């Protein structure tokens, strides 16, 4: 089975060490093949043409080249080729010219049918010609010489000479291949030879050891040769079944890429290789342990908005897109790097050696550039984008599982920040010890009542009336003081604790709203809810019982949900949304303009209000582009029959521009900062006592 990560068909860069090595070997092989063929006489050619054994060996060499015995753990590059047995037998029985010619023809036929590049075919022809030529020289030293006119049949006393010739054949062949692999993979020759040396020695011992038997059988009668092939066929079929099972266990069925299991094996090998030089050095020499060559990189790559492709064009097109992504990735990484598919639209890239984080970023940028090329499928052209997270050994993690986890953290940071590529940082890790400690403190804070609500007013633009109060949660930490929500809510949103916090906030907000309504301060209180909250089937029951217990109408409470909810099918279409709509609880869509909204989904949500994100509102007076965006959102919201609210209004100029655009309401420091419950109550009493005026 072909390896999708195999890039050996790629022509080496002209002038590179690998290119020079190829040129030298191909030239030497061409000379050796030409010299050996010149030794053939007309009588030799005629003898070969009329010799059944020659044609049988020719067929077996070609078949053996086309169908190597690939056992579990090997690939098409390291699998055992039975053509070795028959070409070595041809060398013993008919001499070098016939053996080199048959092996060259077999390699060319196999290369063409397997789609190998011309330079690779030429190298393989030269490689086998030089290996056979070296074995021929050894045999000549022992006075052994065979020609088509005078075939040679070994005797028992000739076995040492044959064994030495076979050993030289193996050494020459393995050294040539190992040198090419070392230059291609950018590793040392010793390391390249040691990768599968034991396997290759064992296989060649068996294959070359059968050659004398084939010669003896051929000399007695060519009819015996096919009988010797039967064991090869049995081994081939058995090995094919085994390797197919192994391939299925270690590779992704859709793309053919390595799966998580094989990625673990390769990563552990890379980590062991990176640790070994460090472990042999004294601990005091820390700088040696941090040399650039000792780093291993693991990338986690996730396609952006792949679900939209599946939903729009269907899963078959999505599968073809994943296959295209796999092809682009494997042809964009460096030789020796490994691309794996972990599932869905998530891929991993292993860099067994990497200089530093900057070099890793360069590789990641190259991968993103390769994916960004326009894709045309089913008559449609669209662009691909991906987010890449990077984790390095030993900088970020000591083993595979932690590397993968931290690459995942970095990848999600890249998605959230829309930077495309991020290197792991403990500050962004929700699972870091510091954050886990905060999570424990937060859980106790809910029980101890350390979470408080602050209230910020929303003001209508045309008449200055109070449109409502937004409840903003704060944590009065016993050691760190009053914490803003961005310091603890992102942690809670990833855990079950968010449910407890939301229920607590709803309870406190309803209690405060009831207190205001009892003073004839009929104010609608808005509470923020996450996508996770909309999947909580108990939220509607909590709100309903809270309203009934305090004698409040449904209009006294409003839930604000972020625009990202529209990207979550399960959240926006959940039973909780339906239950809230039946209760009459109005919804407000928060942070509008920062996500990828679907107008169809927006219309399906029972929202009454759209809140324009503060990032646009704050620059509306200075940025014409942001002013256009805000005006467009206001017009869209009006067209949909909803109310528009601008967040982050901090000065009168911005307020005036928003009023001129037709924005319905606004909130921000210009109208009032977040206030604790007592201060907000005093503010409401004072405001209700004076006549409202148009918002400034």
Tab-separated table of C-alpha atoms in Angstrom, residues 18 44 88 108 112 119 121 216 237 262 283 287 290 296 329 360 366 411 498 606 624 637 687:
chain	number	residue	atom	x	y	z
A	18	UNK	CA	20.757	14.647	-2.631
A	44	UNK	CA	24.908	-14.961	-26.117
A	88	UNK	CA	20.775	-12.989	-8.004
A	108	UNK	CA	11.568	0.459	-15.422
A	112	UNK	CA	6.153	3.344	-14.964
A	119	UNK	CA	14.934	10.292	-11.502
A	121	UNK	CA	13.554	4.968	-11.666
A	216	UNK	CA	20.235	-25.918	-9.464
A	237	UNK	CA	-0.751	-13.601	0.130
A	262	UNK	CA	0.597	5.653	14.405
A	283	UNK	CA	22.629	17.570	34.097
A	287	UNK	CA	22.263	24.601	27.426
A	290	UNK	CA	18.146	22.997	24.874
A	296	UNK	CA	10.279	18.099	18.543
A	329	UNK	CA	-0.403	18.968	3.648
A	360	UNK	CA	7.819	26.043	13.684
A	366	UNK	CA	3.674	27.362	4.791
A	411	UNK	CA	-5.087	25.806	18.210
A	498	UNK	CA	-21.241	27.618	34.352
A	606	UNK	CA	-37.226	34.864	19.350
A	624	UNK	CA	-15.323	55.463	8.280
A	637	UNK	CA	-31.999	45.422	12.548
A	687	UNK	CA	-33.727	59.302	37.700
